[in-house]
């Protein structure tokens, strides 16, 4: 394993080095939080693909392939569909807004009244996303170094917190590009063909497995529909995803670079399902489907290649973890803390925004690591996060982009009613049930439409300023929403 260990150690050292390099570039709030809005198509595509394809997409995607066959690709496939929809229909407008958070977009559209509440919902989502990504380190470092769960989480989490705190989005962008390349080589170019060959090729796989393993809809129509609701729509509105859109240097880059990233996700989804199906042929009696990835890597890959593929798994987890961490810290600082202190801070008081955001990443990072150590049920935590995100924020965000009659009162009612419905239904039907997101989303939509139609239309001046921002005709500094409006 010495060669494999060397590959991993070099990779981890490289992540820290890029964090240090990124620190030298992050001299302003824009540089630190959105990489100066300067990413071109190649870097934008790579980093967008890296953040959405995390541990759940890699280890979990292979596990679903092990359990269901080719239809196990649907979870990651719906993530790719979400990125494609975001890129084609919304990303150009989002990029032109020149904001830092989803809540700032809501403030601009509705007149500055939705920020703190929507910020709290988005903060809870990004926190849980960062926590669940951090827990995945335990699986990978257990395979690598036989470390116990707590030590593995601290080791992986500390490295991510370190490079994210040092250079912000520049460090995360640089590390994500490396992680994208490592994942492409490790999973698509090495693990996929080796797994299929070891399993005897597709003809042997078909001969040894039930026909349901090769049914594209074998996982079930209701499950696919739920994946679309949670993941496809979740990709449209998540702060972690929008913050990457904000890094694009132009709306054209956001549209076409994101389209490439979404297409890559579709390929990655199919690859994970095929690898899992091959693992089912080779190891039909594993105790858990999620063990399929680690088992096939440990047992069937040659020295050196094994280290690279494990580095690919580590890259997948780190890219999602770092993206969720900076999103969580950005929301906590810009949408919650800055707004709450805005009422008492003296006008004109100067403060170091880079330093402040760096401190928030460090604080949130420590919180994420501690929560990951204490939390056991990862699936439930992530389900709660996505249910709240989709049930509480999907309607007011998409409504703001698509329906000019939507009002601030309607948006606020939508967030509160949808969020409360999701929480109540999870308590009634169970966290993993489908009903909370179904009925929570319907409740949110009903509240948004009814309250919007029952209240005064949004002020014409607010809508005019909003249209100017969507057209990209207003400067970033001149149009930042004021905390005093809360």
CSV table of C-alpha atoms in Angstrom, one decimal:
chain,number,residue,atom,x,y,z
A,1,UNK,CA,0.0,0.0,0.0
A,2,UNK,CA,3.0,2.3,0.2
A,3,UNK,CA,2.5,3.6,-3.4
A,4,UNK,CA,-1.2,4.2,-2.7
A,5,UNK,CA,-0.4,6.1,0.5
A,6,UNK,CA,2.1,8.2,-1.4
A,7,UNK,CA,-0.5,9.1,-4.0
A,8,UNK,CA,-3.0,10.1,-1.4
A,9,UNK,CA,-0.5,12.2,0.7
A,10,UNK,CA,0.8,14.0,-2.4
A,11,UNK,CA,-2.9,14.8,-3.3
A,12,UNK,CA,-3.7,16.1,0.2
A,13,UNK,CA,-0.5,18.2,0.3
A,14,UNK,CA,-1.4,19.7,-3.1
A,15,UNK,CA,-4.8,20.7,-1.8
A,16,UNK,CA,-3.2,22.7,1.1
A,17,UNK,CA,-0.7,24.2,-1.3
A,18,UNK,CA,-3.5,25.5,-3.5
A,19,UNK,CA,-5.2,26.9,-0.5
A,20,UNK,CA,-2.1,28.9,0.3
A,21,UNK,CA,-1.8,30.1,-3.3
A,22,UNK,CA,-5.5,31.1,-3.3
A,23,UNK,CA,-4.9,33.2,-0.3
A,24,UNK,CA,-2.6,35.4,-2.2
A,25,UNK,CA,-5.3,36.2,-4.8
A,26,UNK,CA,-8.3,36.7,-2.5
A,27,UNK,CA,-7.9,40.4,-1.6
A,28,UNK,CA,-11.5,41.5,-1.8
A,29,UNK,CA,-15.0,40.3,-1.0
A,30,UNK,CA,-15.7,39.5,-4.6
A,31,UNK,CA,-12.4,37.6,-5.0
A,32,UNK,CA,-12.9,35.7,-1.8
A,33,UNK,CA,-16.6,34.7,-2.2
A,34,UNK,CA,-17.0,34.3,-6.0
A,35,UNK,CA,-13.4,34.2,-7.4
A,36,UNK,CA,-13.8,37.8,-8.7
A,37,UNK,CA,-16.5,36.6,-11.1
A,38,UNK,CA,-13.8,35.8,-13.6
A,39,UNK,CA,-13.9,32.1,-14.4
A,40,UNK,CA,-13.8,31.1,-18.1
A,41,UNK,CA,-15.7,28.1,-19.6
A,42,UNK,CA,-13.1,25.4,-18.9
A,43,UNK,CA,-12.6,26.2,-15.2
A,44,UNK,CA,-16.3,27.0,-14.7
A,45,UNK,CA,-17.4,23.6,-16.2
A,46,UNK,CA,-14.9,21.7,-14.1
A,47,UNK,CA,-15.7,23.3,-10.8
A,48,UNK,CA,-19.5,23.1,-11.4
A,49,UNK,CA,-19.2,19.4,-12.1
A,50,UNK,CA,-16.9,18.9,-9.1
A,51,UNK,CA,-19.2,20.5,-6.6
A,52,UNK,CA,-22.4,18.5,-7.5
A,53,UNK,CA,-20.6,15.1,-7.9
A,54,UNK,CA,-19.7,14.4,-4.3
A,55,UNK,CA,-19.5,11.4,-2.1
A,56,UNK,CA,-23.2,10.6,-2.5
A,57,UNK,CA,-22.8,10.7,-6.2
A,58,UNK,CA,-19.7,8.5,-6.3
A,59,UNK,CA,-19.9,6.1,-3.4
A,60,UNK,CA,-23.7,6.3,-3.2
A,61,UNK,CA,-24.1,6.1,-6.9
A,62,UNK,CA,-22.1,2.9,-7.1
A,63,UNK,CA,-24.1,1.6,-4.2
A,64,UNK,CA,-27.4,2.2,-6.0
A,65,UNK,CA,-26.0,0.4,-9.0
A,66,UNK,CA,-25.1,-2.5,-6.8
A,67,UNK,CA,-28.6,-2.6,-5.4
A,68,UNK,CA,-30.7,-1.8,-8.5
A,69,UNK,CA,-28.5,-2.1,-11.5
A,70,UNK,CA,-28.5,0.4,-14.3
A,71,UNK,CA,-31.6,2.2,-12.9
A,72,UNK,CA,-29.4,3.1,-9.9
A,73,UNK,CA,-28.1,5.9,-12.1
A,74,UNK,CA,-31.3,7.9,-11.6
A,75,UNK,CA,-30.2,9.8,-8.5
A,76,UNK,CA,-27.1,11.3,-10.1
A,77,UNK,CA,-28.9,11.6,-13.5
A,78,UNK,CA,-31.5,13.9,-11.9
A,79,UNK,CA,-28.7,16.0,-10.5
A,80,UNK,CA,-27.3,16.4,-14.0
A,81,UNK,CA,-30.7,17.2,-15.3
A,82,UNK,CA,-31.0,19.9,-12.7
A,83,UNK,CA,-27.7,21.5,-13.7
A,84,UNK,CA,-28.7,21.4,-17.3
A,85,UNK,CA,-32.1,23.1,-16.6
A,86,UNK,CA,-30.3,25.7,-14.4
A,87,UNK,CA,-27.8,26.4,-17.1
A,88,UNK,CA,-30.1,26.6,-20.1
A,89,UNK,CA,-33.0,28.5,-18.5
A,90,UNK,CA,-31.8,30.5,-15.5
A,91,UNK,CA,-28.0,30.8,-15.2
A,92,UNK,CA,-27.5,33.8,-17.5
A,93,UNK,CA,-30.1,35.8,-15.6
A,94,UNK,CA,-28.6,34.7,-12.2
A,95,UNK,CA,-25.1,35.6,-13.3
A,96,UNK,CA,-26.2,39.1,-14.4
A,97,UNK,CA,-27.6,39.9,-10.9
A,98,UNK,CA,-24.1,40.2,-9.5
A,99,UNK,CA,-25.2,39.2,-6.0
A,100,UNK,CA,-23.5,36.8,-3.5
A,101,UNK,CA,-26.5,34.8,-2.1
A,102,UNK,CA,-29.9,33.5,-3.0
A,103,UNK,CA,-31.5,35.6,-0.3
A,104,UNK,CA,-30.0,38.8,-1.9
A,105,UNK,CA,-31.8,37.8,-5.1
A,106,UNK,CA,-35.0,37.5,-3.1
A,107,UNK,CA,-34.4,40.9,-1.6
A,108,UNK,CA,-33.9,42.5,-5.0
A,109,UNK,CA,-36.9,40.9,-6.5
A,110,UNK,CA,-39.4,41.5,-3.6
A,111,UNK,CA,-38.1,44.7,-2.0
A,112,UNK,CA,-35.8,43.5,0.8
A,113,UNK,CA,-38.2,41.6,3.1
A,114,UNK,CA,-37.3,37.9,2.7
A,115,UNK,CA,-33.7,37.9,3.7
A,116,UNK,CA,-33.3,36.6,7.2
A,117,UNK,CA,-36.0,33.9,7.1
A,118,UNK,CA,-34.9,32.6,3.7
A,119,UNK,CA,-31.3,32.8,4.9
A,120,UNK,CA,-32.0,30.6,7.9
A,121,UNK,CA,-33.6,27.9,5.6
A,122,UNK,CA,-30.7,28.1,3.2
A,123,UNK,CA,-28.2,28.0,6.1
A,124,UNK,CA,-29.7,24.8,7.5
A,125,UNK,CA,-29.5,23.2,4.0
A,126,UNK,CA,-25.9,24.1,3.4
A,127,UNK,CA,-24.9,23.1,6.9
A,128,UNK,CA,-26.4,19.7,6.6
A,129,UNK,CA,-24.9,19.3,3.1
A,130,UNK,CA,-21.4,20.1,4.5
A,131,UNK,CA,-22.0,17.8,7.5
A,132,UNK,CA,-23.0,14.8,5.4
A,133,UNK,CA,-20.1,15.3,3.0
A,134,UNK,CA,-17.7,15.5,5.9
A,135,UNK,CA,-19.0,12.2,7.4
A,136,UNK,CA,-18.0,10.5,4.1
A,137,UNK,CA,-14.3,11.0,5.0
A,138,UNK,CA,-14.8,8.3,7.6
A,139,UNK,CA,-15.5,5.7,4.9
A,140,UNK,CA,-12.6,6.7,2.7
A,141,UNK,CA,-9.9,7.0,5.4
A,142,UNK,CA,-11.1,3.8,6.9
A,143,UNK,CA,-10.2,2.1,3.7
A,144,UNK,CA,-6.9,3.9,3.3
A,145,UNK,CA,-5.5,4.0,6.8
A,146,UNK,CA,-7.8,2.0,9.0
A,147,UNK,CA,-8.6,5.1,11.1
A,148,UNK,CA,-11.5,5.3,13.5
A,149,UNK,CA,-14.5,7.4,12.5
A,150,UNK,CA,-13.8,10.5,14.6
A,151,UNK,CA,-10.1,10.8,13.6
A,152,UNK,CA,-11.0,10.3,9.9
A,153,UNK,CA,-13.6,13.1,10.1
A,154,UNK,CA,-11.2,15.4,11.8
A,155,UNK,CA,-8.4,14.7,9.4
A,156,UNK,CA,-10.5,15.2,6.2
A,157,UNK,CA,-12.5,18.1,7.6
A,158,UNK,CA,-9.4,20.0,8.8
A,159,UNK,CA,-7.8,19.9,5.4
A,160,UNK,CA,-11.0,21.2,3.7
A,161,UNK,CA,-11.5,23.9,6.4
A,162,UNK,CA,-7.8,24.9,6.1
A,163,UNK,CA,-7.7,25.5,2.3
A,164,UNK,CA,-11.2,27.0,2.2
A,165,UNK,CA,-10.4,29.5,5.0
A,166,UNK,CA,-7.1,30.5,3.5
A,167,UNK,CA,-8.2,31.4,0.0
A,168,UNK,CA,-12.0,31.2,-0.1
A,169,UNK,CA,-13.5,30.6,-3.6
A,170,UNK,CA,-10.2,30.9,-5.4
A,171,UNK,CA,-8.7,28.1,-3.3
A,172,UNK,CA,-11.9,26.0,-3.7
A,173,UNK,CA,-11.9,26.7,-7.5
A,174,UNK,CA,-8.3,25.6,-7.9
A,175,UNK,CA,-8.7,22.5,-5.8
A,176,UNK,CA,-12.0,21.6,-7.6
A,177,UNK,CA,-10.3,21.7,-11.0
A,178,UNK,CA,-7.7,19.2,-9.7
A,179,UNK,CA,-10.5,17.1,-8.1
A,180,UNK,CA,-12.4,17.2,-11.4
A,181,UNK,CA,-9.4,15.8,-13.3
A,182,UNK,CA,-8.7,13.2,-10.6
A,183,UNK,CA,-12.3,12.0,-10.6
A,184,UNK,CA,-12.4,11.8,-14.4
A,185,UNK,CA,-9.3,9.7,-14.6
A,186,UNK,CA,-9.9,7.6,-11.5
A,187,UNK,CA,-13.6,6.8,-11.9
A,188,UNK,CA,-14.4,7.1,-15.7
A,189,UNK,CA,-11.1,6.2,-17.3
A,190,UNK,CA,-9.8,3.6,-14.8
A,191,UNK,CA,-12.4,2.1,-12.4
A,192,UNK,CA,-15.2,1.8,-15.0
A,193,UNK,CA,-13.4,-0.2,-17.7
A,194,UNK,CA,-11.5,-2.3,-15.1
A,195,UNK,CA,-14.7,-3.2,-13.2
A,196,UNK,CA,-16.5,-4.2,-16.4
A,197,UNK,CA,-13.5,-6.4,-17.6
A,198,UNK,CA,-13.2,-8.0,-14.1
A,199,UNK,CA,-16.9,-8.9,-14.2
A,200,UNK,CA,-16.5,-10.6,-17.6
A,201,UNK,CA,-18.0,-7.9,-19.8
A,202,UNK,CA,-21.6,-6.9,-20.3
A,203,UNK,CA,-22.6,-10.4,-21.7
A,204,UNK,CA,-21.4,-12.1,-18.5
A,205,UNK,CA,-23.1,-9.5,-16.3
A,206,UNK,CA,-26.4,-10.0,-18.1
A,207,UNK,CA,-26.0,-13.8,-17.7
A,208,UNK,CA,-25.4,-13.6,-14.0
A,209,UNK,CA,-27.9,-11.0,-12.9
A,210,UNK,CA,-31.7,-10.7,-13.0
A,211,UNK,CA,-33.2,-8.8,-16.0
A,212,UNK,CA,-34.4,-6.1,-13.6
A,213,UNK,CA,-30.8,-5.0,-13.3
A,214,UNK,CA,-30.9,-3.8,-16.9
A,215,UNK,CA,-34.3,-2.2,-16.8
A,216,UNK,CA,-33.8,1.6,-17.0
A,217,UNK,CA,-36.9,2.1,-14.8
A,218,UNK,CA,-36.2,-0.8,-12.4
A,219,UNK,CA,-35.7,1.5,-9.4
A,220,UNK,CA,-39.4,2.5,-9.6
A,221,UNK,CA,-41.4,5.4,-11.1
A,222,UNK,CA,-42.2,7.0,-7.7
A,223,UNK,CA,-38.5,6.9,-6.6
A,224,UNK,CA,-37.5,8.6,-9.9
A,225,UNK,CA,-40.2,11.3,-9.5
A,226,UNK,CA,-39.0,11.9,-5.9
A,227,UNK,CA,-35.4,12.2,-7.1
A,228,UNK,CA,-36.6,14.8,-9.7
A,229,UNK,CA,-38.4,16.8,-7.0
A,230,UNK,CA,-35.5,16.8,-4.6
A,231,UNK,CA,-32.4,16.8,-6.7
A,232,UNK,CA,-33.4,18.4,-10.0
A,233,UNK,CA,-35.3,21.2,-8.4
A,234,UNK,CA,-32.7,21.4,-5.5
A,235,UNK,CA,-30.0,22.1,-8.1
A,236,UNK,CA,-32.0,25.1,-9.3
A,237,UNK,CA,-32.0,26.9,-6.0
A,238,UNK,CA,-29.2,25.8,-3.8
A,239,UNK,CA,-26.8,28.5,-2.5
A,240,UNK,CA,-23.8,26.1,-3.1
A,241,UNK,CA,-24.8,25.9,-6.8
A,242,UNK,CA,-25.7,29.5,-7.3
A,243,UNK,CA,-22.4,30.6,-5.7
A,244,UNK,CA,-20.6,28.8,-8.6
A,245,UNK,CA,-22.9,30.5,-11.1
A,246,UNK,CA,-21.8,33.8,-9.6
A,247,UNK,CA,-18.1,33.0,-10.5
A,248,UNK,CA,-18.7,32.9,-14.2
A,249,UNK,CA,-17.1,35.8,-16.1
A,250,UNK,CA,-20.2,36.2,-18.4
A,251,UNK,CA,-23.7,34.9,-18.8
A,252,UNK,CA,-22.6,33.0,-21.8
A,253,UNK,CA,-20.0,31.2,-19.8
A,254,UNK,CA,-22.6,30.3,-17.1
A,255,UNK,CA,-25.0,29.0,-19.8
A,256,UNK,CA,-22.7,26.9,-21.9
A,257,UNK,CA,-20.1,26.0,-19.3
A,258,UNK,CA,-23.0,24.7,-17.1
A,259,UNK,CA,-24.4,22.7,-20.0
A,260,UNK,CA,-21.1,20.9,-20.3
A,261,UNK,CA,-21.0,20.2,-16.6
A,262,UNK,CA,-24.6,18.9,-16.6
A,263,UNK,CA,-23.8,16.6,-19.5
A,264,UNK,CA,-20.7,15.3,-17.7
A,265,UNK,CA,-23.0,14.5,-14.7
A,266,UNK,CA,-25.2,12.4,-16.9
A,267,UNK,CA,-22.2,10.3,-18.0
A,268,UNK,CA,-20.9,10.1,-14.5
A,269,UNK,CA,-24.3,8.8,-13.4
A,270,UNK,CA,-24.3,5.9,-15.9
A,271,UNK,CA,-20.7,5.1,-15.0
A,272,UNK,CA,-21.4,4.8,-11.3
A,273,UNK,CA,-24.4,2.5,-12.0
A,274,UNK,CA,-22.3,0.2,-14.3
A,275,UNK,CA,-19.5,0.0,-11.7
A,276,UNK,CA,-22.1,-1.0,-9.1
A,277,UNK,CA,-23.6,-3.6,-11.4
A,278,UNK,CA,-20.2,-5.1,-12.0
A,279,UNK,CA,-19.5,-5.2,-8.3
A,280,UNK,CA,-22.8,-7.1,-7.8
A,281,UNK,CA,-21.4,-9.8,-10.2
A,282,UNK,CA,-18.0,-9.9,-8.4
A,283,UNK,CA,-19.3,-9.7,-4.8
A,284,UNK,CA,-23.0,-10.7,-4.7
A,285,UNK,CA,-23.2,-10.9,-0.9
A,286,UNK,CA,-21.9,-7.6,0.5
A,287,UNK,CA,-23.5,-6.6,3.8
A,288,UNK,CA,-24.2,-3.1,2.6
A,289,UNK,CA,-24.6,-1.7,-1.0
A,290,UNK,CA,-22.5,1.3,0.0
A,291,UNK,CA,-19.6,-1.0,0.6
A,292,UNK,CA,-19.4,-1.8,-3.1
A,293,UNK,CA,-17.2,1.0,-4.1
A,294,UNK,CA,-14.5,0.4,-1.4
A,295,UNK,CA,-14.7,-3.4,-1.9
A,296,UNK,CA,-14.1,-3.3,-5.7
A,297,UNK,CA,-11.3,-0.7,-5.3
A,298,UNK,CA,-9.4,-2.6,-2.6
A,299,UNK,CA,-9.8,-6.0,-4.2
A,300,UNK,CA,-9.6,-5.5,-7.9
A,301,UNK,CA,-7.3,-2.5,-8.7
A,302,UNK,CA,-3.5,-2.7,-9.1
A,303,UNK,CA,-1.2,-0.8,-6.8
A,304,UNK,CA,-1.0,2.9,-7.7
A,305,UNK,CA,-4.2,2.8,-9.6
A,306,UNK,CA,-6.0,1.9,-6.4
A,307,UNK,CA,-4.5,5.0,-4.7
A,308,UNK,CA,-5.5,7.2,-7.6
A,309,UNK,CA,-9.1,5.9,-7.5
A,310,UNK,CA,-9.3,6.4,-3.8
A,311,UNK,CA,-8.0,9.9,-4.3
A,312,UNK,CA,-10.8,10.3,-6.8
A,313,UNK,CA,-13.3,9.3,-4.1
A,314,UNK,CA,-11.6,11.7,-1.7
A,315,UNK,CA,-11.8,14.5,-4.4
A,316,UNK,CA,-15.5,13.9,-4.9
A,317,UNK,CA,-16.2,14.3,-1.1
A,318,UNK,CA,-13.9,17.3,-0.7
A,319,UNK,CA,-15.3,19.3,-3.7
A,320,UNK,CA,-18.9,19.0,-2.3
A,321,UNK,CA,-17.7,19.6,1.3
A,322,UNK,CA,-15.8,22.8,0.5
A,323,UNK,CA,-18.5,24.2,-1.8
A,324,UNK,CA,-21.1,23.6,0.9
A,325,UNK,CA,-18.9,25.0,3.6
A,326,UNK,CA,-18.2,28.4,1.8
A,327,UNK,CA,-22.0,28.6,0.9
A,328,UNK,CA,-22.9,28.0,4.6
A,329,UNK,CA,-20.5,30.6,5.8
A,330,UNK,CA,-21.5,33.1,3.1
A,331,UNK,CA,-25.2,32.8,4.1
A,332,UNK,CA,-24.4,32.9,7.8
A,333,UNK,CA,-22.4,36.1,7.4
A,334,UNK,CA,-24.2,38.0,4.6
A,335,UNK,CA,-27.8,36.9,5.1
A,336,UNK,CA,-28.1,36.4,8.8
A,337,UNK,CA,-25.3,38.0,10.9
A,338,UNK,CA,-24.9,41.2,8.7
A,339,UNK,CA,-28.6,41.8,8.6
A,340,UNK,CA,-29.1,41.3,12.3
A,341,UNK,CA,-26.3,43.6,13.3
A,342,UNK,CA,-27.3,46.1,10.6
A,343,UNK,CA,-29.8,47.8,12.9
A,344,UNK,CA,-27.2,48.5,15.6
A,345,UNK,CA,-24.0,49.0,13.6
A,346,UNK,CA,-23.0,52.6,13.1
A,347,UNK,CA,-23.4,54.0,9.6
A,348,UNK,CA,-20.1,54.1,7.8
A,349,UNK,CA,-18.3,51.8,10.2
A,350,UNK,CA,-15.6,50.1,8.2
A,351,UNK,CA,-14.8,46.4,8.5
A,352,UNK,CA,-12.6,43.9,6.7
A,353,UNK,CA,-15.0,41.8,4.7
A,354,UNK,CA,-12.4,39.3,3.6
A,355,UNK,CA,-11.3,38.8,7.2
A,356,UNK,CA,-14.9,38.6,8.3
A,357,UNK,CA,-15.8,35.9,5.8
A,358,UNK,CA,-12.7,34.0,6.5
A,359,UNK,CA,-13.6,33.9,10.2
A,360,UNK,CA,-17.1,32.7,9.4
A,361,UNK,CA,-15.7,29.8,7.2
A,362,UNK,CA,-13.4,28.8,10.1
A,363,UNK,CA,-16.3,29.0,12.6
A,364,UNK,CA,-18.7,27.1,10.4
A,365,UNK,CA,-16.0,24.6,9.5
A,366,UNK,CA,-15.4,23.7,13.2
A,367,UNK,CA,-19.2,23.5,13.7
A,368,UNK,CA,-19.5,21.1,10.7
A,369,UNK,CA,-16.7,18.9,12.0
A,370,UNK,CA,-18.3,18.7,15.5
A,371,UNK,CA,-21.7,18.0,14.1
A,372,UNK,CA,-20.4,15.3,11.7
A,373,UNK,CA,-18.8,13.5,14.7
A,374,UNK,CA,-22.0,13.6,16.7
A,375,UNK,CA,-24.4,12.7,13.9
A,376,UNK,CA,-25.1,9.1,12.9
A,377,UNK,CA,-27.9,9.0,10.3
A,378,UNK,CA,-26.5,10.8,7.2
A,379,UNK,CA,-29.4,9.9,5.0
A,380,UNK,CA,-32.0,11.4,7.3
A,381,UNK,CA,-30.0,14.6,7.8
A,382,UNK,CA,-29.6,15.1,4.0
A,383,UNK,CA,-33.3,14.4,3.4
A,384,UNK,CA,-34.3,17.0,6.0
A,385,UNK,CA,-32.1,19.5,4.3
A,386,UNK,CA,-33.4,18.9,0.8
A,387,UNK,CA,-37.0,18.8,2.0
A,388,UNK,CA,-36.7,22.2,3.6
A,389,UNK,CA,-34.9,23.6,0.7
A,390,UNK,CA,-37.3,22.5,-2.0
A,391,UNK,CA,-40.5,22.8,0.2
A,392,UNK,CA,-39.6,26.2,1.5
A,393,UNK,CA,-37.6,28.1,-1.1
A,394,UNK,CA,-38.3,26.6,-4.6
A,395,UNK,CA,-41.6,28.4,-5.2
A,396,UNK,CA,-40.6,32.0,-4.1
A,397,UNK,CA,-37.3,31.7,-6.0
A,398,UNK,CA,-38.6,30.4,-9.3
A,399,UNK,CA,-41.8,32.5,-8.8
A,400,UNK,CA,-39.6,35.6,-8.5
A,401,UNK,CA,-37.8,34.7,-11.8
A,402,UNK,CA,-40.9,33.7,-13.7
A,403,UNK,CA,-44.0,35.6,-12.4
A,404,UNK,CA,-44.0,39.4,-12.0
A,405,UNK,CA,-47.2,39.3,-9.9
A,406,UNK,CA,-45.5,37.6,-7.0
A,407,UNK,CA,-45.1,39.8,-4.0
A,408,UNK,CA,-43.0,40.0,-0.9
A,409,UNK,CA,-45.9,38.9,1.3
A,410,UNK,CA,-46.5,35.9,-1.0
A,411,UNK,CA,-42.8,34.9,-0.9
A,412,UNK,CA,-42.7,35.1,2.9
A,413,UNK,CA,-45.9,33.1,3.2
A,414,UNK,CA,-44.6,30.6,0.8
A,415,UNK,CA,-41.4,30.1,2.8
A,416,UNK,CA,-43.2,29.8,6.2
A,417,UNK,CA,-46.1,27.6,5.0
A,418,UNK,CA,-43.9,25.3,2.9
A,419,UNK,CA,-41.3,25.0,5.6
A,420,UNK,CA,-43.8,24.3,8.4
A,421,UNK,CA,-45.7,21.8,6.2
A,422,UNK,CA,-42.5,19.9,5.5
A,423,UNK,CA,-41.6,19.8,9.2
A,424,UNK,CA,-45.1,18.7,10.2
A,425,UNK,CA,-45.4,16.1,7.5
A,426,UNK,CA,-41.9,14.6,8.4
A,427,UNK,CA,-43.1,14.3,12.0
A,428,UNK,CA,-46.3,12.6,10.8
A,429,UNK,CA,-45.1,10.3,7.9
A,430,UNK,CA,-41.4,10.0,8.8
A,431,UNK,CA,-38.3,11.8,7.6
A,432,UNK,CA,-37.7,9.4,4.7
A,433,UNK,CA,-41.3,9.5,3.4
A,434,UNK,CA,-42.1,11.1,0.1
A,435,UNK,CA,-45.2,12.9,1.3
A,436,UNK,CA,-43.4,15.8,3.1
A,437,UNK,CA,-41.8,17.1,-0.1
A,438,UNK,CA,-44.9,16.5,-2.2
A,439,UNK,CA,-47.4,18.2,0.0
A,440,UNK,CA,-44.9,20.8,1.3
A,441,UNK,CA,-44.2,22.0,-2.2
A,442,UNK,CA,-48.0,22.2,-3.0
A,443,UNK,CA,-48.6,24.1,0.2
A,444,UNK,CA,-45.8,26.5,-0.6
A,445,UNK,CA,-47.2,27.1,-4.1
A,446,UNK,CA,-50.7,27.6,-2.9
A,447,UNK,CA,-49.6,30.1,-0.2
A,448,UNK,CA,-47.5,32.0,-2.8
A,449,UNK,CA,-50.2,32.4,-5.4
A,450,UNK,CA,-53.1,33.2,-3.0
A,451,UNK,CA,-51.2,35.7,-0.8
A,452,UNK,CA,-49.6,37.4,-3.8
A,453,UNK,CA,-52.9,37.9,-5.5
A,454,UNK,CA,-54.5,39.1,-2.3
A,455,UNK,CA,-51.8,41.7,-1.6
A,456,UNK,CA,-50.6,44.8,-3.4
A,457,UNK,CA,-48.4,44.2,-6.4
A,458,UNK,CA,-44.6,44.7,-5.9
A,459,UNK,CA,-43.7,48.4,-6.1
A,460,UNK,CA,-43.0,49.5,-9.7
A,461,UNK,CA,-39.6,51.0,-8.7
A,462,UNK,CA,-38.5,47.7,-7.2
A,463,UNK,CA,-39.5,45.8,-10.3
A,464,UNK,CA,-37.8,48.3,-12.5
A,465,UNK,CA,-34.6,48.0,-10.6
A,466,UNK,CA,-35.0,44.2,-10.7
A,467,UNK,CA,-35.3,44.3,-14.5
A,468,UNK,CA,-32.3,46.5,-14.8
A,469,UNK,CA,-30.3,43.9,-12.8
A,470,UNK,CA,-31.6,41.0,-14.8
A,471,UNK,CA,-30.4,42.9,-17.9
A,472,UNK,CA,-27.0,43.4,-16.4
A,473,UNK,CA,-27.2,47.2,-16.6
A,474,UNK,CA,-26.6,48.0,-12.9
A,475,UNK,CA,-23.3,48.0,-11.1
A,476,UNK,CA,-22.6,45.5,-8.3
A,477,UNK,CA,-21.8,48.1,-5.7
A,478,UNK,CA,-24.7,50.4,-6.5
A,479,UNK,CA,-27.3,47.7,-6.1
A,480,UNK,CA,-26.3,45.7,-3.1
A,481,UNK,CA,-29.4,45.3,-0.9
A,482,UNK,CA,-29.3,47.3,2.3
A,483,UNK,CA,-29.6,45.5,5.6
A,484,UNK,CA,-31.8,48.3,7.0
A,485,UNK,CA,-34.7,47.1,4.8
A,486,UNK,CA,-35.2,44.1,7.1
